[in-house]
Each structure stands twice: as structure tokens, then as C-alpha cells.
């Protein structure tokens, strides 16, 4: 019996669901790969071994993505074999996580093409279950017990609150894109929006809070067309439950959130050096050929309490892989999005804002969203 009869699209959809449900559980402290990735990696290899979707190599996004991966490989291998004090083999790691995310992008681009109305309904329930679990963990004050100075910010089974906020923001954004596929369940979508917003508030990441507020206003504007008051009541379910169950800490939570919005000008000024933006001006030559990803003590002494990598996705890519690498990546995004209506691209604004202050491109869920947008734009071409 042929493998594609056993491992058909239904099988890969089930594994994809398992991956999404496991995604917010970071059982290991060292970032990726996590349990969800260990589930998905052999699945990706199996999928490409069976179906070999080589026809996608004709599509512009994939071509520019392959070009970008080639530059990532060349730059990092070059630095890995240069004898600094010792050989720096950690430079090779970025090629693997970019390669993994590239395979995930292609896999999802193919898989979404096979989605039916029922599949999108299941997908919505998966998002609801995942957000519901995060909300329940917040209510019960359950987390992985990381020794931290998060000052009361929730993080659940992520390694820090920013990761919980980013995950919730990505799912919230995803809801806006798939909303029209599940019009038969409008109130479930609204409940998911409510759960995602509460997780963002409790994680208290400044850019995610701004993004969540933007999407909330946008969602209310969308709801003005129909049953606004009913949806507003559903939106209040999660925050009201939070207030009722955690009423003894609400004042503290409010003050903590308010403090995140204090002195925004000072926050921006501090971000310039603290997030590594000054590196571009201190070491401009790396914009020509790339600095690679590794051996960050070239730029920031380990004794300094500053992030080792640049906390801005686009600046990080241009600095690490030079102008050519940056252009290839931008062209990949452009060709993935170019057929999407501007009214829908607005939904990405919060993710863009978040990635101006963080390097969020390694997180695989964002590649799933890019793949869906590419699929949707092709489907409506």
C-alpha cells in the first residue's frame, strides 16, 4: 500500500492540531525546539518525502525564501569556520531554525489548500481550547515555576511573559484572518477574542497591549454592522470572570498595567541602546555582508545587562545577513502578501509593532500565519 494512502491529508491535519495545542507549553527552558516541534519535525520530513511539492518552487515567495536561506547558510558557516578563540559552531543553529520555519511555511501553504469548511471550524475550536487553557492557567495561578523577576506578570508554561503575550497576539491576529471562514460561529470568535485579550493584559507586554487595544477597537468597528451589544456581552465574559475569581489582586494588577504605560517617551529612549538599535551605527560595515547570529560578545560584553541580540526583527535580519539577505527576506514577505487586500493587511499592524521591539521571527506560529495569508490571497486571486 502506498504511503500517501496511509499518511494522507487527514493525518497531517491531526498532527497539525496536536502541534497547535502543544505550542504554548515550553517544557524546556532553552527556547526551541520544544515538544510541539519534536512532534512536527518528523511530520514535515514525512510530508515532503511523500508528496514532494516541488511545484511550489515556481512561486515567488518560495524562491525568495530559498535565496534567503542560502544567505543565512553562507554567512553563518563563514563565521563558524573562522578561528576566533575557538570555532563557533553555534553559528550553524540559525540555519536549522530558519530551515524548519521555511519547511513549516511550505507545509502549511499546501495543507491550507486542502482545508474544508469543517476543517476551519475545527481550527477555530482548537484556538478556543488553547486560549481557554491559557486563561484557566491564569485564573488558577499555575505556571512552570521559572525563577524570575517578572513582577507578577503571568507567563503560564512559557519562559517569560512576553512569549505568552506574543502567542496570544498571534492567535488574536489569526482570528481576524479566518473569521470569514467560520461565519456560522460568530460568538465563539468573539469569546476567543476576549480570552486572547485577557492573556495579553495579564502578560502585560507593552507592544502586545498596544496591539491588543488596536485589534479590540477594530473588532468593535467590525461588529457595528450586526448584533454589537450581544458581542459586547460575550467580550466581557473573560474579564469579568478574571475580576470575580482574582478580585483580591485586581488593584495590584491594575497598577502594574498602568505602570507599563508610564513615561512612554523615556521607554522609547531607553529602547534605543537597550534593544541593540545602536549596533547598526557603531558597526555599519556588517550591513554589507552580515554579522551572522552568534558570538554576540563582539558587540555587547557579557557583563552588561543588555540583550545580546537586536530586539527588532527587520534590523536584526539586515544586520545579521547584510543588505542582500534583508532584501531577500522583505521580498519573501512582499510576494506572500501582495495579493492580500489592504483592509486585511491592517490586521498585521500589531504584529509589526511587536516585532519593532522584539525579534519574533523565530517563533514558528508567525510562519503559519504568513502561510495562511499567502494561501488565502492565492485562493481569492
mmCIF file of C-alpha atoms in Angstrom:
data_model
loop_
_atom_site.group_PDB
_atom_site.id
_atom_site.type_symbol
_atom_site.label_atom_id
_atom_site.label_comp_id
_atom_site.label_asym_id
_atom_site.label_seq_id
_atom_site.Cartn_x
_atom_site.Cartn_y
_atom_site.Cartn_z
ATOM 1 C CA UNK A 1 0.000 0.000 0.000
ATOM 2 C CA UNK A 2 1.298 3.444 -0.934
ATOM 3 C CA UNK A 3 2.345 5.710 1.919
ATOM 4 C CA UNK A 4 0.168 8.578 0.675
ATOM 5 C CA UNK A 5 -2.907 6.401 1.256
ATOM 6 C CA UNK A 6 -1.935 5.876 4.911
ATOM 7 C CA UNK A 7 -0.414 9.281 5.619
ATOM 8 C CA UNK A 8 -2.990 11.389 3.810
ATOM 9 C CA UNK A 9 -4.012 14.993 4.382
ATOM 10 C CA UNK A 10 -6.307 13.990 7.260
ATOM 11 C CA UNK A 11 -3.351 12.504 9.112
ATOM 12 C CA UNK A 12 -1.296 15.674 8.651
ATOM 13 C CA UNK A 13 -4.213 17.846 9.767
ATOM 14 C CA UNK A 14 -4.459 15.843 13.008
ATOM 15 C CA UNK A 15 -0.729 16.280 13.659
ATOM 16 C CA UNK A 16 -1.074 19.998 12.896
ATOM 17 C CA UNK A 17 -3.832 20.256 15.517
ATOM 18 C CA UNK A 18 -1.642 18.463 18.077
ATOM 19 C CA UNK A 19 1.200 20.857 17.258
ATOM 20 C CA UNK A 20 -1.034 23.894 17.831
ATOM 21 C CA UNK A 21 -2.318 22.564 21.162
ATOM 22 C CA UNK A 22 1.210 21.796 22.394
ATOM 23 C CA UNK A 23 2.690 25.065 21.125
ATOM 24 C CA UNK A 24 2.132 27.115 24.327
ATOM 25 C CA UNK A 25 3.807 24.512 26.541
ATOM 26 C CA UNK A 26 7.534 25.202 26.729
ATOM 27 C CA UNK A 27 8.714 22.369 28.931
ATOM 28 C CA UNK A 28 12.366 23.145 28.227
ATOM 29 C CA UNK A 29 13.954 26.353 29.427
ATOM 30 C CA UNK A 30 16.179 26.929 26.425
ATOM 31 C CA UNK A 31 13.696 28.150 23.804
ATOM 32 C CA UNK A 32 13.239 25.872 20.792
ATOM 33 C CA UNK A 33 12.897 23.071 19.981
ATOM 34 C CA UNK A 34 10.023 22.220 22.307
ATOM 35 C CA UNK A 35 7.658 19.233 22.482
ATOM 36 C CA UNK A 36 5.447 20.722 19.733
ATOM 37 C CA UNK A 37 8.488 20.979 17.442
ATOM 38 C CA UNK A 38 9.544 17.398 18.133
ATOM 39 C CA UNK A 39 6.045 16.329 17.071
ATOM 40 C CA UNK A 40 6.152 18.417 13.900
ATOM 41 C CA UNK A 41 9.710 17.934 12.631
ATOM 42 C CA UNK A 42 9.365 14.221 11.678
ATOM 43 C CA UNK A 43 5.914 15.011 10.279
ATOM 44 C CA UNK A 44 7.388 17.652 7.971
ATOM 45 C CA UNK A 45 10.053 15.244 6.769
ATOM 46 C CA UNK A 46 7.400 12.568 6.170
ATOM 47 C CA UNK A 47 5.159 15.018 4.298
ATOM 48 C CA UNK A 48 7.915 16.214 1.976
ATOM 49 C CA UNK A 49 9.124 12.664 1.466
ATOM 50 C CA UNK A 50 5.660 11.529 0.341
ATOM 51 C CA UNK A 51 4.210 14.487 -1.543
ATOM 52 C CA UNK A 52 7.347 16.310 -2.748
ATOM 53 C CA UNK A 53 5.613 19.646 -3.502
ATOM 54 C CA UNK A 54 8.335 20.791 -5.902
ATOM 55 C CA UNK A 55 5.809 22.820 -7.923
ATOM 56 C CA UNK A 56 5.905 25.412 -5.117
ATOM 57 C CA UNK A 57 9.478 26.232 -6.144
ATOM 58 C CA UNK A 58 7.912 28.101 -9.067
ATOM 59 C CA UNK A 59 6.194 30.517 -6.662
ATOM 60 C CA UNK A 60 7.951 33.800 -5.902
ATOM 61 C CA UNK A 61 7.656 33.627 -2.084
ATOM 62 C CA UNK A 62 9.350 30.226 -2.003
ATOM 63 C CA UNK A 63 12.073 31.325 -4.424
ATOM 64 C CA UNK A 64 12.988 34.343 -2.310
ATOM 65 C CA UNK A 65 12.735 32.267 0.859
ATOM 66 C CA UNK A 66 15.212 29.740 -0.580
ATOM 67 C CA UNK A 67 17.507 32.622 -1.567
ATOM 68 C CA UNK A 68 17.312 33.995 1.978
ATOM 69 C CA UNK A 69 18.067 30.558 3.465
ATOM 70 C CA UNK A 70 21.098 30.271 1.186
ATOM 71 C CA UNK A 71 22.439 33.585 2.508
ATOM 72 C CA UNK A 72 21.741 32.510 6.110
ATOM 73 C CA UNK A 73 23.729 29.333 5.472
ATOM 74 C CA UNK A 74 26.682 31.019 3.743
ATOM 75 C CA UNK A 75 27.036 33.842 6.292
ATOM 76 C CA UNK A 76 26.793 31.627 9.369
ATOM 77 C CA UNK A 77 29.018 28.854 8.002
ATOM 78 C CA UNK A 78 31.586 31.526 7.159
ATOM 79 C CA UNK A 79 31.658 32.746 10.750
ATOM 80 C CA UNK A 80 31.524 29.205 12.168
ATOM 81 C CA UNK A 81 34.780 28.201 10.477
ATOM 82 C CA UNK A 82 36.619 31.439 11.246
ATOM 83 C CA UNK A 83 39.035 30.759 14.122
ATOM 84 C CA UNK A 84 38.119 33.305 16.770
ATOM 85 C CA UNK A 85 39.304 31.912 20.099
ATOM 86 C CA UNK A 86 37.763 28.599 19.058
ATOM 87 C CA UNK A 87 35.464 27.539 16.254
ATOM 88 C CA UNK A 88 31.973 28.924 16.856
ATOM 89 C CA UNK A 89 29.670 26.102 15.793
ATOM 90 C CA UNK A 90 26.655 27.844 17.382
ATOM 91 C CA UNK A 91 26.577 29.996 14.261
ATOM 92 C CA UNK A 92 25.082 26.968 12.481
ATOM 93 C CA UNK A 93 21.925 26.901 14.626
ATOM 94 C CA UNK A 94 20.087 29.762 12.830
ATOM 95 C CA UNK A 95 20.135 27.831 9.554
ATOM 96 C CA UNK A 96 18.269 24.969 11.215
ATOM 97 C CA UNK A 97 15.534 27.089 12.795
ATOM 98 C CA UNK A 98 15.079 29.208 9.654
ATOM 99 C CA UNK A 99 15.059 25.997 7.620
ATOM 100 C CA UNK A 100 12.484 24.468 9.962
ATOM 101 C CA UNK A 101 10.250 27.522 9.693
ATOM 102 C CA UNK A 102 10.660 27.588 5.906
ATOM 103 C CA UNK A 103 9.515 23.961 5.702
ATOM 104 C CA UNK A 104 6.608 24.819 8.011
ATOM 105 C CA UNK A 105 5.631 27.716 5.727
ATOM 106 C CA UNK A 106 5.588 25.441 2.659
ATOM 107 C CA UNK A 107 3.821 22.644 4.564
ATOM 108 C CA UNK A 108 1.063 24.982 5.798
ATOM 109 C CA UNK A 109 0.720 26.643 2.386
ATOM 110 C CA UNK A 110 -0.020 23.195 0.949
ATOM 111 C CA UNK A 111 -2.157 21.977 3.854
ATOM 112 C CA UNK A 112 -4.430 25.038 3.937
ATOM 113 C CA UNK A 113 -5.299 24.373 0.278
ATOM 114 C CA UNK A 114 -6.985 21.147 1.397
ATOM 115 C CA UNK A 115 -8.991 22.779 4.211
ATOM 116 C CA UNK A 116 -12.766 22.474 4.028
ATOM 117 C CA UNK A 117 -15.400 24.455 5.917
ATOM 118 C CA UNK A 118 -15.392 21.726 8.555
ATOM 119 C CA UNK A 119 -11.607 21.952 8.908
ATOM 120 C CA UNK A 120 -11.780 25.673 9.581
ATOM 121 C CA UNK A 121 -14.465 25.038 12.195
ATOM 122 C CA UNK A 122 -12.185 22.512 13.906
ATOM 123 C CA UNK A 123 -9.359 25.047 13.633
ATOM 124 C CA UNK A 124 -11.463 27.655 15.441
ATOM 125 C CA UNK A 125 -12.232 25.206 18.259
ATOM 126 C CA UNK A 126 -8.518 24.416 18.563
ATOM 127 C CA UNK A 127 -7.806 28.133 19.002
ATOM 128 C CA UNK A 128 -10.614 28.335 21.573
ATOM 129 C CA UNK A 129 -9.288 25.338 23.531
ATOM 130 C CA UNK A 130 -5.742 26.676 23.501
ATOM 131 C CA UNK A 131 -6.755 30.175 24.630
ATOM 132 C CA UNK A 132 -9.133 28.657 27.176
ATOM 133 C CA UNK A 133 -6.294 26.622 28.697
ATOM 134 C CA UNK A 134 -4.122 29.749 28.965
ATOM 135 C CA UNK A 135 -6.995 31.618 30.621
ATOM 136 C CA UNK A 136 -7.565 28.763 33.088
ATOM 137 C CA UNK A 137 -3.869 28.694 33.998
ATOM 138 C CA UNK A 138 -4.034 32.431 34.709
ATOM 139 C CA UNK A 139 -7.131 32.044 36.885
ATOM 140 C CA UNK A 140 -5.530 29.229 38.884
ATOM 141 C CA UNK A 141 -2.096 30.882 39.092
ATOM 142 C CA UNK A 142 -0.423 27.838 37.559
ATOM 143 C CA UNK A 143 2.912 28.249 35.786
ATOM 144 C CA UNK A 144 6.129 26.316 35.168
ATOM 145 C CA UNK A 145 7.868 27.875 38.173
ATOM 146 C CA UNK A 146 10.614 29.841 36.474
ATOM 147 C CA UNK A 147 12.820 31.749 38.934
ATOM 148 C CA UNK A 148 12.203 35.286 37.740
ATOM 149 C CA UNK A 149 11.663 38.972 38.393
ATOM 150 C CA UNK A 150 8.516 39.275 36.274
ATOM 151 C CA UNK A 151 6.836 41.380 38.999
ATOM 152 C CA UNK A 152 3.564 39.469 38.943
ATOM 153 C CA UNK A 153 3.220 39.243 35.157
ATOM 154 C CA UNK A 154 1.668 35.944 34.051
ATOM 155 C CA UNK A 155 3.633 33.614 31.788
ATOM 156 C CA UNK A 156 1.970 30.180 32.268
ATOM 157 C CA UNK A 157 4.133 27.492 30.631
ATOM 158 C CA UNK A 158 6.161 29.925 28.560
ATOM 159 C CA UNK A 159 9.620 31.032 29.640
ATOM 160 C CA UNK A 160 8.620 34.666 30.112
ATOM 161 C CA UNK A 161 5.524 36.915 29.915
ATOM 162 C CA UNK A 162 6.464 38.357 26.515
ATOM 163 C CA UNK A 163 6.152 34.912 24.969
ATOM 164 C CA UNK A 164 2.634 34.459 26.377
ATOM 165 C CA UNK A 165 1.673 37.921 25.128
ATOM 166 C CA UNK A 166 3.112 37.272 21.657
ATOM 167 C CA UNK A 167 1.405 33.870 21.388
ATOM 168 C CA UNK A 168 -1.952 35.409 22.355
ATOM 169 C CA UNK A 169 -1.444 38.327 19.962
ATOM 170 C CA UNK A 170 -0.658 35.950 17.094
ATOM 171 C CA UNK A 171 -3.774 33.869 17.735
ATOM 172 C CA UNK A 172 -5.839 37.046 18.043
ATOM 173 C CA UNK A 173 -4.496 38.211 14.683
ATOM 174 C CA UNK A 174 -5.134 34.786 13.167
ATOM 175 C CA UNK A 175 -8.784 35.042 14.260
ATOM 176 C CA UNK A 176 -9.220 38.176 12.167
ATOM 177 C CA UNK A 177 -7.946 36.404 9.062
ATOM 178 C CA UNK A 178 -10.001 33.196 9.456
ATOM 179 C CA UNK A 179 -13.154 34.929 10.771
ATOM 180 C CA UNK A 180 -14.903 34.827 7.390
ATOM 181 C CA UNK A 181 -14.303 31.079 7.144
ATOM 182 C CA UNK A 182 -16.361 30.480 10.316
ATOM 183 C CA UNK A 183 -19.200 32.986 10.000
ATOM 184 C CA UNK A 184 -21.576 30.362 11.411
ATOM 185 C CA UNK A 185 -19.856 30.696 14.818
ATOM 186 C CA UNK A 186 -19.583 34.464 15.382
ATOM 187 C CA UNK A 187 -19.957 34.355 19.168
ATOM 188 C CA UNK A 188 -17.244 31.717 19.548
ATOM 189 C CA UNK A 189 -14.900 34.003 17.599
ATOM 190 C CA UNK A 190 -15.812 36.844 19.972
ATOM 191 C CA UNK A 191 -15.188 34.643 23.011
ATOM 192 C CA UNK A 192 -11.758 33.745 21.601
ATOM 193 C CA UNK A 193 -11.035 37.457 21.147
ATOM 194 C CA UNK A 194 -11.996 38.008 24.792
ATOM 195 C CA UNK A 195 -9.731 35.192 26.040
ATOM 196 C CA UNK A 196 -6.784 36.366 23.946
ATOM 197 C CA UNK A 197 -7.107 39.953 25.181
ATOM 198 C CA UNK A 198 -7.164 38.862 28.825
ATOM 199 C CA UNK A 199 -3.993 36.795 28.327
ATOM 200 C CA UNK A 200 -2.285 39.797 26.733
ATOM 201 C CA UNK A 201 -3.342 42.051 29.609
ATOM 202 C CA UNK A 202 -2.144 39.595 32.253
ATOM 203 C CA UNK A 203 1.197 39.096 30.488
ATOM 204 C CA UNK A 204 1.500 42.900 30.278
ATOM 205 C CA UNK A 205 3.843 43.242 27.322
ATOM 206 C CA UNK A 206 3.769 46.915 26.273
ATOM 207 C CA UNK A 207 3.736 46.401 22.452
ATOM 208 C CA UNK A 208 1.263 43.498 22.771
ATOM 209 C CA UNK A 209 -1.036 45.670 24.914
ATOM 210 C CA UNK A 210 -0.998 48.364 22.238
ATOM 211 C CA UNK A 211 -1.641 45.748 19.556
ATOM 212 C CA UNK A 212 -4.455 44.142 21.516
ATOM 213 C CA UNK A 213 -6.107 47.530 22.054
ATOM 214 C CA UNK A 214 -5.825 48.282 18.330
ATOM 215 C CA UNK A 215 -7.445 44.955 17.378
ATOM 216 C CA UNK A 216 -10.178 45.390 20.000
ATOM 217 C CA UNK A 217 -11.164 48.768 18.510
ATOM 218 C CA UNK A 218 -11.018 47.252 15.032
ATOM 219 C CA UNK A 219 -13.198 44.322 16.101
ATOM 220 C CA UNK A 220 -15.808 46.622 17.628
ATOM 221 C CA UNK A 221 -15.905 48.595 14.366
ATOM 222 C CA UNK A 222 -16.482 45.320 12.503
ATOM 223 C CA UNK A 223 -19.276 44.404 14.945
ATOM 224 C CA UNK A 224 -21.082 47.696 14.399
ATOM 225 C CA UNK A 225 -22.744 46.080 11.407
ATOM 226 C CA UNK A 226 -24.569 43.405 13.412
ATOM 227 C CA UNK A 227 -25.514 42.392 16.970
ATOM 228 C CA UNK A 228 -22.992 44.710 18.624
ATOM 229 C CA UNK A 229 -24.493 44.538 22.120
ATOM 230 C CA UNK A 230 -24.631 40.734 22.206
ATOM 231 C CA UNK A 231 -20.990 40.541 21.144
ATOM 232 C CA UNK A 232 -20.002 43.119 23.746
ATOM 233 C CA UNK A 233 -21.577 40.935 26.417
ATOM 234 C CA UNK A 234 -19.552 37.951 25.173
ATOM 235 C CA UNK A 235 -16.396 40.092 25.152
ATOM 236 C CA UNK A 236 -16.970 40.834 28.834
ATOM 237 C CA UNK A 237 -17.124 37.159 29.863
ATOM 238 C CA UNK A 238 -13.378 36.575 30.301
ATOM 239 C CA UNK A 239 -12.512 39.888 32.029
ATOM 240 C CA UNK A 240 -15.487 39.584 34.382
ATOM 241 C CA UNK A 241 -14.501 36.037 35.339
ATOM 242 C CA UNK A 242 -10.982 37.291 35.988
ATOM 243 C CA UNK A 243 -12.258 40.091 38.229
ATOM 244 C CA UNK A 244 -14.585 37.793 40.181
ATOM 245 C CA UNK A 245 -12.069 34.997 40.745
ATOM 246 C CA UNK A 246 -8.988 37.176 41.346
ATOM 247 C CA UNK A 247 -10.756 40.110 42.998
ATOM 248 C CA UNK A 248 -8.209 40.297 45.820
ATOM 249 C CA UNK A 249 -5.357 41.108 43.423
ATOM 250 C CA UNK A 250 -7.169 43.298 40.879
ATOM 251 C CA UNK A 251 -5.873 46.588 42.345
ATOM 252 C CA UNK A 252 -2.304 45.313 42.124
ATOM 253 C CA UNK A 253 -2.870 44.071 38.576
ATOM 254 C CA UNK A 254 -4.318 47.439 37.532
ATOM 255 C CA UNK A 255 -1.354 49.369 38.942
ATOM 256 C CA UNK A 256 1.099 47.025 37.243
ATOM 257 C CA UNK A 257 -0.609 47.510 33.864
ATOM 258 C CA UNK A 258 -0.832 51.287 34.332
ATOM 259 C CA UNK A 259 2.883 51.428 35.109
ATOM 260 C CA UNK A 260 3.641 49.851 31.738
ATOM 261 C CA UNK A 261 2.183 52.959 30.078
ATOM 262 C CA UNK A 262 4.101 55.443 32.248
ATOM 263 C CA UNK A 263 6.757 57.603 30.570
ATOM 264 C CA UNK A 264 6.395 56.259 27.003
ATOM 265 C CA UNK A 265 8.994 58.795 25.788
ATOM 266 C CA UNK A 266 11.549 57.506 28.281
ATOM 267 C CA UNK A 267 10.672 53.937 27.271
ATOM 268 C CA UNK A 268 11.484 54.721 23.638
ATOM 269 C CA UNK A 269 14.759 56.453 24.578
ATOM 270 C CA UNK A 270 15.831 53.509 26.737
ATOM 271 C CA UNK A 271 14.897 51.058 23.991
ATOM 272 C CA UNK A 272 17.405 52.574 21.546
ATOM 273 C CA UNK A 273 20.517 51.190 23.217
ATOM 274 C CA UNK A 274 18.945 48.531 25.432
ATOM 275 C CA UNK A 275 17.460 46.747 22.422
ATOM 276 C CA UNK A 276 20.632 46.987 20.351
ATOM 277 C CA UNK A 277 19.491 49.510 17.727
ATOM 278 C CA UNK A 278 22.733 51.479 18.145
ATOM 279 C CA UNK A 279 24.678 48.489 16.831
ATOM 280 C CA UNK A 280 23.769 49.416 13.260
ATOM 281 C CA UNK A 281 25.548 52.778 13.607
ATOM 282 C CA UNK A 282 28.509 51.532 15.649
ATOM 283 C CA UNK A 283 29.204 48.613 13.259
ATOM 284 C CA UNK A 284 27.711 49.747 9.911
ATOM 285 C CA UNK A 285 30.030 47.522 7.858
ATOM 286 C CA UNK A 286 28.004 44.470 8.894
ATOM 287 C CA UNK A 287 25.107 45.817 6.833
ATOM 288 C CA UNK A 288 27.182 44.968 3.761
ATOM 289 C CA UNK A 289 27.961 41.318 4.452
ATOM 290 C CA UNK A 290 26.176 40.409 7.690
ATOM 291 C CA UNK A 291 27.343 39.718 11.231
ATOM 292 C CA UNK A 292 25.815 36.257 11.483
ATOM 293 C CA UNK A 293 23.893 35.070 14.533
ATOM 294 C CA UNK A 294 26.273 34.186 17.305
ATOM 295 C CA UNK A 295 29.233 35.382 19.360
ATOM 296 C CA UNK A 296 27.307 38.457 20.492
ATOM 297 C CA UNK A 297 30.100 39.436 22.867
ATOM 298 C CA UNK A 298 31.605 41.116 19.790
ATOM 299 C CA UNK A 299 29.004 43.822 20.373
ATOM 300 C CA UNK A 300 27.847 43.538 23.992
ATOM 301 C CA UNK A 301 30.128 42.375 26.829
ATOM 302 C CA UNK A 302 28.564 39.534 28.779
ATOM 303 C CA UNK A 303 28.968 41.601 31.943
ATOM 304 C CA UNK A 304 26.439 44.164 30.674
ATOM 305 C CA UNK A 305 22.784 43.557 31.407
ATOM 306 C CA UNK A 306 21.668 44.163 27.838
ATOM 307 C CA UNK A 307 20.102 41.812 25.273
ATOM 308 C CA UNK A 308 22.738 40.036 23.233
ATOM 309 C CA UNK A 309 20.715 40.119 20.010
ATOM 310 C CA UNK A 310 18.973 43.094 18.399
ATOM 311 C CA UNK A 311 15.352 43.294 19.526
ATOM 312 C CA UNK A 312 13.879 44.284 16.182
ATOM 313 C CA UNK A 313 13.122 41.677 13.554
ATOM 314 C CA UNK A 314 13.926 43.652 10.393
ATOM 315 C CA UNK A 315 17.008 45.435 11.783
ATOM 316 C CA UNK A 316 18.189 42.097 13.163
ATOM 317 C CA UNK A 317 17.906 40.412 9.748
ATOM 318 C CA UNK A 318 19.630 43.261 7.860
ATOM 319 C CA UNK A 319 22.428 43.455 10.429
ATOM 320 C CA UNK A 320 22.966 39.697 10.634
ATOM 321 C CA UNK A 321 22.654 38.912 6.910
ATOM 322 C CA UNK A 322 23.510 42.153 5.192
ATOM 323 C CA UNK A 323 21.546 44.186 2.684
ATOM 324 C CA UNK A 324 21.183 41.258 0.275
ATOM 325 C CA UNK A 325 19.808 38.923 2.964
ATOM 326 C CA UNK A 326 17.452 41.626 4.218
ATOM 327 C CA UNK A 327 16.152 42.334 0.723
ATOM 328 C CA UNK A 328 15.539 38.632 0.052
ATOM 329 C CA UNK A 329 13.527 38.359 3.263
ATOM 330 C CA UNK A 330 11.498 41.504 2.525
ATOM 331 C CA UNK A 331 10.761 40.216 -0.999
ATOM 332 C CA UNK A 332 9.606 36.911 0.504
ATOM 333 C CA UNK A 333 7.111 38.811 2.670
ATOM 334 C CA UNK A 334 6.086 41.099 -0.197
ATOM 335 C CA UNK A 335 5.243 38.239 -2.552
ATOM 336 C CA UNK A 336 3.451 36.378 0.250
ATOM 337 C CA UNK A 337 1.209 39.381 0.932
ATOM 338 C CA UNK A 338 0.972 41.262 -2.360
ATOM 339 C CA UNK A 339 -2.402 39.823 -3.411
ATOM 340 C CA UNK A 340 -3.954 40.421 0.015
ATOM 341 C CA UNK A 341 -6.363 43.323 0.362
ATOM 342 C CA UNK A 342 -5.019 46.319 2.280
ATOM 343 C CA UNK A 343 -8.084 46.175 4.543
ATOM 344 C CA UNK A 344 -6.851 42.758 5.711
ATOM 345 C CA UNK A 345 -3.170 43.630 5.937
ATOM 346 C CA UNK A 346 -4.188 46.168 8.592
ATOM 347 C CA UNK A 347 -4.692 43.162 10.887
ATOM 348 C CA UNK A 348 -0.913 42.659 10.837
ATOM 349 C CA UNK A 349 -0.187 46.089 12.302
ATOM 350 C CA UNK A 350 0.039 44.833 15.939
ATOM 351 C CA UNK A 351 2.471 42.058 14.949
ATOM 352 C CA UNK A 352 4.592 44.603 13.081
ATOM 353 C CA UNK A 353 4.647 46.876 16.146
ATOM 354 C CA UNK A 354 5.599 43.948 18.382
ATOM 355 C CA UNK A 355 8.457 42.980 16.077
ATOM 356 C CA UNK A 356 9.796 46.527 16.124
ATOM 357 C CA UNK A 357 10.608 45.937 19.803
ATOM 358 C CA UNK A 358 11.307 42.187 19.766
ATOM 359 C CA UNK A 359 12.862 39.623 17.458
ATOM 360 C CA UNK A 360 9.789 37.446 16.963
ATOM 361 C CA UNK A 361 10.528 35.885 13.589
ATOM 362 C CA UNK A 362 11.959 32.666 15.059
ATOM 363 C CA UNK A 363 8.613 31.796 16.650
ATOM 364 C CA UNK A 364 7.110 29.247 14.273
ATOM 365 C CA UNK A 365 3.474 30.323 14.719
ATOM 366 C CA UNK A 366 4.118 33.538 12.804
ATOM 367 C CA UNK A 367 5.214 31.444 9.817
ATOM 368 C CA UNK A 368 1.890 29.596 9.988
ATOM 369 C CA UNK A 369 0.092 32.950 9.751
ATOM 370 C CA UNK A 370 2.238 34.071 6.805
ATOM 371 C CA UNK A 371 1.450 30.763 5.091
ATOM 372 C CA UNK A 372 -2.287 31.238 5.665
ATOM 373 C CA UNK A 373 -2.226 34.777 4.257
ATOM 374 C CA UNK A 374 -0.339 33.520 1.208
ATOM 375 C CA UNK A 375 -2.846 30.669 0.766
ATOM 376 C CA UNK A 376 -5.863 32.964 1.187
ATOM 377 C CA UNK A 377 -4.556 35.519 -1.300
ATOM 378 C CA UNK A 378 -3.912 32.750 -3.861
ATOM 379 C CA UNK A 379 -7.366 31.241 -3.262
ATOM 380 C CA UNK A 380 -9.089 34.561 -3.984
ATOM 381 C CA UNK A 381 -6.883 35.521 -6.916
#
